[in-house]
Every structure is written in C-alpha cells, then in structure tokens.
PDB file of C-alpha atoms in Angstrom:
ATOM      1  CA  MET A 532     -22.690  -4.320  -8.052  1.00 93.00           C
ATOM      2  CA  ILE A 533     -19.277  -4.323  -6.060  1.00 97.00           C
ATOM      3  CA  ARG A 534     -16.769  -1.573  -7.837  1.00 97.00           C
ATOM      4  CA  LEU A 535     -13.538  -3.333  -7.508  1.00 98.00           C
ATOM      5  CA  VAL A 536      -9.632  -2.126  -8.133  1.00 97.00           C
ATOM      6  CA  ILE A 537      -7.112  -4.696  -8.480  1.00 97.00           C
ATOM      7  CA  VAL A 538      -3.580  -3.406  -7.626  1.00 96.00           C
ATOM      8  CA  GLU A 539      -1.239  -6.080  -8.894  1.00 94.00           C
ATOM      9  CA  ASP A 540       2.445  -5.129 -10.906  1.00 90.00           C
ATOM     10  CA  HIS A 541       2.384  -8.684 -12.735  1.00 90.00           C
ATOM     11  CA  ALA A 542       0.208  -8.087 -15.908  1.00 92.00           C
ATOM     12  CA  ALA A 543      -0.568 -11.656 -16.172  1.00 93.00           C
ATOM     13  CA  ILE A 544      -1.933 -12.337 -12.915  1.00 91.00           C
ATOM     14  CA  ALA A 545      -4.171  -8.623 -13.176  1.00 93.00           C
ATOM     15  CA  ASP A 546      -5.378 -10.075 -16.598  1.00 94.00           C
ATOM     16  CA  ALA A 547      -6.170 -13.002 -14.971  1.00 93.00           C
ATOM     17  CA  LEU A 548      -8.011 -11.491 -12.019  1.00 93.00           C
ATOM     18  CA  VAL A 549      -9.979  -9.269 -14.407  1.00 95.00           C
ATOM     19  CA  ALA A 550     -11.002 -12.597 -16.324  1.00 93.00           C
ATOM     20  CA  LEU A 551     -12.255 -14.455 -13.232  1.00 92.00           C
ATOM     21  CA  ILE A 552     -13.801 -11.660 -10.948  1.00 94.00           C
ATOM     22  CA  GLY A 553     -15.290  -9.968 -13.900  1.00 86.00           C
ATOM     23  CA  SER A 554     -17.583 -12.499 -14.877  1.00 91.00           C
ATOM     24  CA  GLU A 555     -19.118 -12.359 -11.465  1.00 93.00           C
ATOM     25  CA  PRO A 556     -22.635 -10.965 -11.223  1.00 94.00           C
ATOM     26  CA  ASP A 557     -22.378  -8.592  -8.883  1.00 96.00           C
ATOM     27  CA  VAL A 558     -18.750  -7.037  -8.908  1.00 96.00           C
ATOM     28  CA  ILE A 559     -17.285  -4.656 -11.899  1.00 95.00           C
ATOM     29  CA  VAL A 560     -13.620  -4.305 -12.346  1.00 96.00           C
ATOM     30  CA  VAL A 561     -13.240  -0.377 -12.837  1.00 96.00           C
ATOM     31  CA  GLY A 562      -9.463  -0.545 -13.437  1.00 96.00           C
ATOM     32  CA  THR A 563      -6.386  -2.379 -12.694  1.00 96.00           C
ATOM     33  CA  ALA A 564      -3.140  -0.229 -11.324  1.00 95.00           C
ATOM     34  CA  PRO A 565       0.328  -1.696 -11.020  1.00 93.00           C
ATOM     35  CA  ASP A 566       2.171   0.170  -8.430  1.00 89.00           C
ATOM     36  CA  HIS A 567       1.304   2.388  -5.856  1.00 87.00           C
ATOM     37  CA  GLY A 568       1.150   6.084  -7.535  1.00 89.00           C
ATOM     38  CA  THR A 569      -0.998   4.593 -10.631  1.00 94.00           C
ATOM     39  CA  ALA A 570      -3.253   3.340  -7.780  1.00 94.00           C
ATOM     40  CA  ARG A 571      -3.530   6.254  -5.820  1.00 93.00           C
ATOM     41  CA  ALA A 572      -4.531   8.239  -8.783  1.00 95.00           C
ATOM     42  CA  LEU A 573      -7.130   5.354  -9.884  1.00 96.00           C
ATOM     43  CA  ILE A 574      -8.618   5.308  -7.103  1.00 96.00           C
ATOM     44  CA  THR A 575      -9.211   9.127  -6.216  1.00 94.00           C
ATOM     45  CA  ALA A 576     -10.497   8.833 -10.012  1.00 95.00           C
ATOM     46  CA  SER A 577     -13.267   5.829  -9.816  1.00 95.00           C
ATOM     47  CA  ASP A 578     -14.179   5.554  -6.268  1.00 94.00           C
ATOM     48  CA  PRO A 579     -13.919   2.216  -5.963  1.00 97.00           C
ATOM     49  CA  ASP A 580     -16.133   0.521  -3.075  1.00 97.00           C
ATOM     50  CA  VAL A 581     -12.977  -2.397  -2.664  1.00 97.00           C
ATOM     51  CA  VAL A 582      -9.376  -2.272  -3.597  1.00 97.00           C
ATOM     52  CA  LEU A 583      -8.019  -5.901  -3.892  1.00 97.00           C
ATOM     53  CA  CYS A 584      -4.306  -5.285  -3.177  1.00 95.00           C
ATOM     54  CA  ASP A 585      -0.799  -6.374  -3.856  1.00 92.00           C
ATOM     55  CA  VAL A 586       1.334  -6.552  -0.778  1.00 90.00           C
ATOM     56  CA  MET A 587       4.429  -6.585  -2.875  1.00 84.00           C
ATOM     57  CA  GLN A 588       5.023  -4.193  -5.655  1.00 76.00           C
ATOM     58  CA  ASN A 589       8.218  -3.985  -7.688  1.00 69.00           C
ATOM     59  CA  GLY A 590      10.063  -5.605  -4.413  1.00 63.00           C
ATOM     60  CA  ALA A 591       8.413  -3.177  -1.877  1.00 68.00           C
ATOM     61  CA  GLU A 592       5.817  -2.853   0.664  1.00 78.00           C
ATOM     62  CA  GLY A 593       4.281  -0.625  -2.007  1.00 84.00           C
ATOM     63  CA  GLY A 594       0.689  -1.763  -1.187  1.00 89.00           C
ATOM     64  CA  LEU A 595       1.033  -1.443   2.510  1.00 89.00           C
ATOM     65  CA  ASP A 596       2.117   1.765   2.110  1.00 90.00           C
ATOM     66  CA  LEU A 597      -1.007   2.658   0.070  1.00 92.00           C
ATOM     67  CA  LEU A 598      -3.683   1.138   2.337  1.00 92.00           C
ATOM     68  CA  GLY A 599      -2.123   3.042   5.158  1.00 89.00           C
ATOM     69  CA  GLU A 600      -2.471   6.582   2.969  1.00 91.00           C
ATOM     70  CA  PHE A 601      -6.248   5.704   2.701  1.00 89.00           C
ATOM     71  CA  ALA A 602      -6.665   4.139   6.209  1.00 82.00           C
ATOM     72  CA  GLY A 603      -9.251   5.566   8.335  1.00 74.00           C
ATOM     73  CA  ARG A 604     -11.749   6.704   4.994  1.00 79.00           C
ATOM     74  CA  GLU A 605     -15.027   4.996   5.159  1.00 78.00           C
ATOM     75  CA  ARG A 606     -14.231   3.439   1.414  1.00 86.00           C
ATOM     76  CA  PRO A 607     -12.626   2.157  -0.125  1.00 95.00           C
ATOM     77  CA  ALA A 608     -12.275  -1.088   1.717  1.00 95.00           C
ATOM     78  CA  PHE A 609      -8.712  -3.021   1.002  1.00 96.00           C
ATOM     79  CA  VAL A 610      -8.542  -6.658   0.657  1.00 96.00           C
ATOM     80  CA  MET A 611      -4.884  -7.356   1.264  1.00 94.00           C
ATOM     81  CA  TYR A 612      -3.150 -10.006  -0.804  1.00 90.00           C
ATOM     82  CA  SER A 613       0.274 -11.852  -1.200  1.00 86.00           C
ATOM     83  CA  ALA A 614       2.273 -14.664  -1.891  1.00 84.00           C
ATOM     84  CA  TYR A 615       3.913 -13.709   1.559  1.00 78.00           C
ATOM     85  CA  TYR A 616       1.801 -14.876   4.299  1.00 75.00           C
ATOM     86  CA  THR A 617       3.789 -13.490   7.229  1.00 77.00           C
ATOM     87  CA  ALA A 618       3.272 -12.364  11.040  1.00 78.00           C
ATOM     88  CA  SER A 619       4.704  -9.333   9.954  1.00 79.00           C
ATOM     89  CA  PHE A 620       2.426  -8.658   7.147  1.00 84.00           C
ATOM     90  CA  LEU A 621      -0.625  -9.500   8.846  1.00 84.00           C
ATOM     91  CA  GLY A 622       0.096  -6.975  11.334  1.00 83.00           C
ATOM     92  CA  LYS A 623       0.847  -4.358   9.342  1.00 84.00           C
ATOM     93  CA  ALA A 624      -2.555  -5.117   6.931  1.00 87.00           C
ATOM     94  CA  ILE A 625      -4.381  -5.131  10.114  1.00 86.00           C
ATOM     95  CA  ALA A 626      -2.562  -2.107  11.977  1.00 82.00           C
ATOM     96  CA  ARG A 627      -3.326   0.057   8.761  1.00 86.00           C
ATOM     97  CA  GLY A 628      -6.976  -0.958   8.779  1.00 88.00           C
ATOM     98  CA  ALA A 629      -7.595  -3.485   6.239  1.00 92.00           C
ATOM     99  CA  ALA A 630     -10.843  -5.602   5.356  1.00 93.00           C
ATOM    100  CA  ALA A 631      -8.835  -9.023   5.078  1.00 93.00           C
ATOM    101  CA  TYR A 632      -5.319 -10.736   4.071  1.00 92.00           C
ATOM    102  CA  VAL A 633      -5.914 -13.690   1.221  1.00 91.00           C
ATOM    103  CA  SER A 634      -2.802 -15.741  -0.199  1.00 87.00           C
ATOM    104  CA  LYS A 635      -2.426 -15.479  -3.500  1.00 87.00           C
ATOM    105  CA  VAL A 636      -2.601 -19.426  -3.662  1.00 87.00           C
ATOM    106  CA  ALA A 637      -6.390 -19.187  -2.442  1.00 89.00           C
ATOM    107  CA  PRO A 638      -9.479 -20.119  -4.462  1.00 91.00           C
ATOM    108  CA  ILE A 639     -10.852 -17.661  -6.353  1.00 92.00           C
ATOM    109  CA  GLU A 640     -13.993 -18.147  -4.322  1.00 93.00           C
ATOM    110  CA  THR A 641     -12.133 -17.257  -0.877  1.00 92.00           C
ATOM    111  CA  ILE A 642     -10.644 -13.939  -2.821  1.00 93.00           C
ATOM    112  CA  LEU A 643     -14.318 -13.375  -4.059  1.00 95.00           C
ATOM    113  CA  LYS A 644     -15.814 -13.697  -0.319  1.00 95.00           C
ATOM    114  CA  ALA A 645     -13.182 -11.522   0.905  1.00 94.00           C
ATOM    115  CA  ILE A 646     -14.071  -8.939  -1.290  1.00 96.00           C
ATOM    116  CA  ARG A 647     -17.952  -9.226  -1.069  1.00 96.00           C
ATOM    117  CA  ASP A 648     -17.529  -8.909   2.534  1.00 95.00           C
ATOM    118  CA  ALA A 649     -15.018  -5.763   2.264  1.00 95.00           C
ATOM    119  CA  ALA A 650     -18.128  -4.027   0.699  1.00 95.00           C
ATOM    120  CA  LYS A 651     -20.679  -4.779   2.984  1.00 93.00           C
ATOM    121  CA  GLY A 652     -18.181  -3.206   5.577  1.00 89.00           C
ATOM    122  CA  HIS A 653     -17.180  -6.477   7.597  1.00 90.00           C
ATOM    123  CA  ARG A 654     -13.240  -7.423   8.631  1.00 87.00           C
ATOM    124  CA  SER A 655     -12.460 -10.747   7.890  1.00 83.00           C
ATOM    125  CA  PHE A 656      -9.507 -11.893   9.938  1.00 83.00           C
ATOM    126  CA  ALA A 657      -9.402 -15.187  11.804  1.00 76.00           C
ATOM    127  CA  PRO A 658      -8.387 -15.579  15.898  1.00 76.00           C
ATOM    128  CA  ALA A 659      -5.378 -17.478  14.402  1.00 74.00           C
ATOM    129  CA  GLU A 660      -4.515 -14.331  11.992  1.00 78.00           C
ATOM    130  CA  LEU A 661      -5.006 -11.624  14.737  1.00 79.00           C
ATOM    131  CA  ARG A 662      -2.774 -13.693  17.098  1.00 76.00           C
ATOM    132  CA  ALA A 663      -0.245 -14.125  14.506  1.00 72.00           C
ATOM    133  CA  ALA A 664      -0.538 -10.553  14.124  1.00 72.00           C
ATOM    134  CA  ARG A 665       0.160  -9.862  17.509  1.00 73.00           C
ATOM    135  CA  SER A 666       3.382 -11.847  17.927  1.00 69.00           C
ATOM    136  CA  ALA A 667       4.886 -10.932  15.345  1.00 69.00           C
ATOM    137  CA  LEU A 668       8.857  -9.709  15.619  1.00 72.00           C
ATOM    138  CA  PRO A 669       9.764  -6.129  15.773  1.00 78.00           C
ATOM    139  CA  ALA A 670      11.846  -5.398  12.815  1.00 79.00           C
ATOM    140  CA  PRO A 671      14.764  -4.374  12.241  1.00 86.00           C
ATOM    141  CA  THR A 672      15.963  -1.120  11.370  1.00 86.00           C
ATOM    142  CA  PRO A 673      16.375   0.557   8.033  1.00 86.00           C
ATOM    143  CA  ARG A 674      20.470   0.520   8.772  1.00 88.00           C
ATOM    144  CA  GLU A 675      20.129  -2.957  10.241  1.00 91.00           C
ATOM    145  CA  LEU A 676      18.219  -4.037   7.346  1.00 89.00           C
ATOM    146  CA  GLN A 677      20.621  -2.881   5.171  1.00 93.00           C
ATOM    147  CA  ALA A 678      23.460  -5.303   7.097  1.00 94.00           C
ATOM    148  CA  ILE A 679      20.819  -8.022   7.112  1.00 94.00           C
ATOM    149  CA  ARG A 680      20.610  -7.916   2.965  1.00 93.00           C
ATOM    150  CA  LEU A 681      24.270  -7.621   2.558  1.00 95.00           C
ATOM    151  CA  LEU A 682      24.265 -10.703   4.593  1.00 94.00           C
ATOM    152  CA  ASP A 683      21.860 -12.385   1.985  1.00 93.00           C
ATOM    153  CA  GLU A 684      24.164 -11.384  -0.940  1.00 93.00           C
ATOM    154  CA  GLY A 685      27.024 -13.430   0.681  1.00 93.00           C
ATOM    155  CA  CYS A 686      28.848 -10.206   1.963  1.00 95.00           C
ATOM    156  CA  THR A 687      31.356 -10.666   4.721  1.00 94.00           C
ATOM    157  CA  ASN A 688      32.020  -8.033   7.732  1.00 95.00           C
ATOM    158  CA  HIS A 689      34.511  -6.547   5.833  1.00 95.00           C
ATOM    159  CA  GLU A 690      33.042  -5.928   2.403  1.00 95.00           C
ATOM    160  CA  ILE A 691      29.540  -4.869   4.804  1.00 95.00           C
ATOM    161  CA  ALA A 692      31.460  -2.068   6.068  1.00 94.00           C
ATOM    162  CA  THR A 693      32.760  -1.178   3.184  1.00 95.00           C
ATOM    163  CA  ARG A 694      29.435  -0.586   1.590  1.00 95.00           C
ATOM    164  CA  LEU A 695      27.847   0.987   4.339  1.00 94.00           C
ATOM    165  CA  GLY A 696      30.435   2.943   5.244  1.00 93.00           C
ATOM    166  CA  ILE A 697      31.004   2.147   8.428  1.00 92.00           C
ATOM    167  CA  ARG A 698      33.940  -0.001  11.171  1.00 92.00           C
ATOM    168  CA  VAL A 699      34.351  -3.616  10.969  1.00 93.00           C
ATOM    169  CA  LYS A 700      33.712  -3.391  14.439  1.00 91.00           C
ATOM    170  CA  THR A 701      30.684  -1.707  14.244  1.00 92.00           C
ATOM    171  CA  VAL A 702      29.402  -4.487  11.813  1.00 93.00           C
ATOM    172  CA  GLU A 703      30.447  -6.707  14.371  1.00 92.00           C
ATOM    173  CA  SER A 704      28.660  -5.192  17.063  1.00 89.00           C
ATOM    174  CA  GLN A 705      25.429  -5.013  14.914  1.00 90.00           C
ATOM    175  CA  LEU A 706      24.989  -8.644  14.012  1.00 93.00           C
ATOM    176  CA  ARG A 707      25.883  -9.299  17.727  1.00 90.00           C
ATOM    177  CA  ARG A 708      23.053  -7.139  18.873  1.00 88.00           C
ATOM    178  CA  LEU A 709      20.857  -9.013  16.039  1.00 90.00           C
ATOM    179  CA  PHE A 710      21.893 -12.232  17.261  1.00 90.00           C
ATOM    180  CA  ASP A 711      20.998 -11.821  20.877  1.00 84.00           C
ATOM    181  CA  ARG A 712      17.497  -9.610  20.156  1.00 82.00           C
ATOM    182  CA  TYR A 713      16.060 -12.544  17.894  1.00 83.00           C
ATOM    183  CA  ASP A 714      17.497 -15.517  19.666  1.00 83.00           C
ATOM    184  CA  VAL A 715      19.543 -16.935  16.378  1.00 88.00           C
ATOM    185  CA  SER A 716      23.300 -18.232  16.717  1.00 89.00           C
ATOM    186  CA  ASN A 717      24.704 -17.474  13.086  1.00 92.00           C
ATOM    187  CA  ARG A 718      24.118 -15.188   9.921  1.00 92.00           C
ATOM    188  CA  THR A 719      22.719 -17.932   7.890  1.00 92.00           C
ATOM    189  CA  SER A 720      19.950 -18.293  10.827  1.00 91.00           C
ATOM    190  CA  LEU A 721      19.433 -14.531  11.237  1.00 93.00           C
ATOM    191  CA  VAL A 722      18.910 -14.329   7.051  1.00 92.00           C
ATOM    192  CA  HIS A 723      16.457 -17.317   7.554  1.00 88.00           C
ATOM    193  CA  LEU A 724      14.454 -15.394   9.710  1.00 86.00           C
ATOM    194  CA  ALA A 725      14.349 -12.246   8.023  1.00 87.00           C
ATOM    195  CA  ARG A 726      13.201 -14.545   5.348  1.00 85.00           C
ATOM    196  CA  THR A 727      10.435 -16.211   7.191  1.00 78.00           C
ATOM    197  CA  GLU A 728       9.239 -13.095   9.012  1.00 78.00           C
ATOM    198  CA  GLY A 729       9.421 -11.208   5.195  1.00 77.00           C
ATOM    199  CA  TRP A 730      11.823  -8.408   6.177  1.00 82.00           C
ATOM    200  CA  ILE A 731      13.613  -9.593   3.013  1.00 83.00           C
ATOM    201  CA  LEU A 732      12.257 -11.016  -0.071  1.00 70.00           C
ATOM    202  CA  GLY A 733      12.216 -10.725  -3.519  1.00 50.00           C
ATOM    203  CA  GLY A 734       8.859  -9.937  -5.375  1.00 42.00           C
ATOM    204  CA  GLY A 735       5.469 -11.363  -5.202  1.00 42.00           C
TER     205      GLY A 735
END
C-alpha cells in the first residue's frame, strides 16, 4: 500500500481528492493538511510514502517551502500540483527534489500515475518540462516584487514611493531596471509578465 498525505488548503478539493484517490486499492490516504505547518507535523507523525502537495497555500508558496524542508530525504516523495503551471514554479519544484509536477486540471489518472511512480522512486518530468524550467526568468527581488504588486493594484509611482517609504526617483529607477531586465516597455507589460511567470498571483 502507498501511504499518502494530501496537502490542500481548499477543503472541498481535499475531500474530493480523498474520495477519488482513497478508493484505489493500492493507496491509503493517511491524512490531509491545509497548510505548511500542519502538513509538516502530519508528515513527521505519519511517515507517508508520498505527499501530494498544493504549491500555493493561502496565497503563498507554502508547498514549495514544505518541499524544500524535506529535500534530500529518501522519503516521502513529493508530487507537486497546482493551478499555476509556470516555468518558475517548475524550476523551483525540480531544484528542490520533487518527483513530479501536475496540473490541478489533469485527469485523476495522471495524478495517480505520478503518485505511483513517485512511490517507486521515479521522477516524472518530461524533457519539455525540464527545458522550460531551465529557461525560467530570474525572479525579481523581494523589494522589487513589492513594487510590482503595488503596480498590479494600480498605484502610481508616487503612491508606491509612499507605501514603500522611498523616494519617487527611486521607484522610477527601479522600474526602468525592471523594464530593461525583462525587455518590457511599460507597467502593464511588467505586471502581465509577473502574472505569467507566477511571481504574483492569488490562490491556487
């Protein structure tokens, strides 16, 4: 039997996964957790073979952080899954030792195959996924991300400066550097890129 922990912050999705996966003859769901801290304790206590782990938890990359904490251990294997299928997240998952990365809209058979392969010690990244991860753009610094998030809220340069406690000229030079680095020409394009790459997003 494959002992599985499910980490998912939406209760309805977690219940659906338990119902679908728990009916399989070779998988037993030993527990579910809604967040990073609860998941860490559950994994330590239950010693699962595989963790099916949501990347985003309550708007933060809690799943990737959890993966990083268990990196290098023989078990459990981590199958990451998310509504956000970006090169940035793929790269982080691969670098931290995930066994697979699947989309939340993938058929349940795809998720089950990833779980079974992970339990056998196999990694399930396709060559195209590995190439995409290698080509991921470098993420902005935390300070730069603060400015991009404020752009996404529709803030002006003056408002960003006030919110961050810096000068307007500093905001202007920071944005120019971001435009040059990512080869975009305006604020809208920068925000769109940030969303496409998964640097800023909601839940999922």
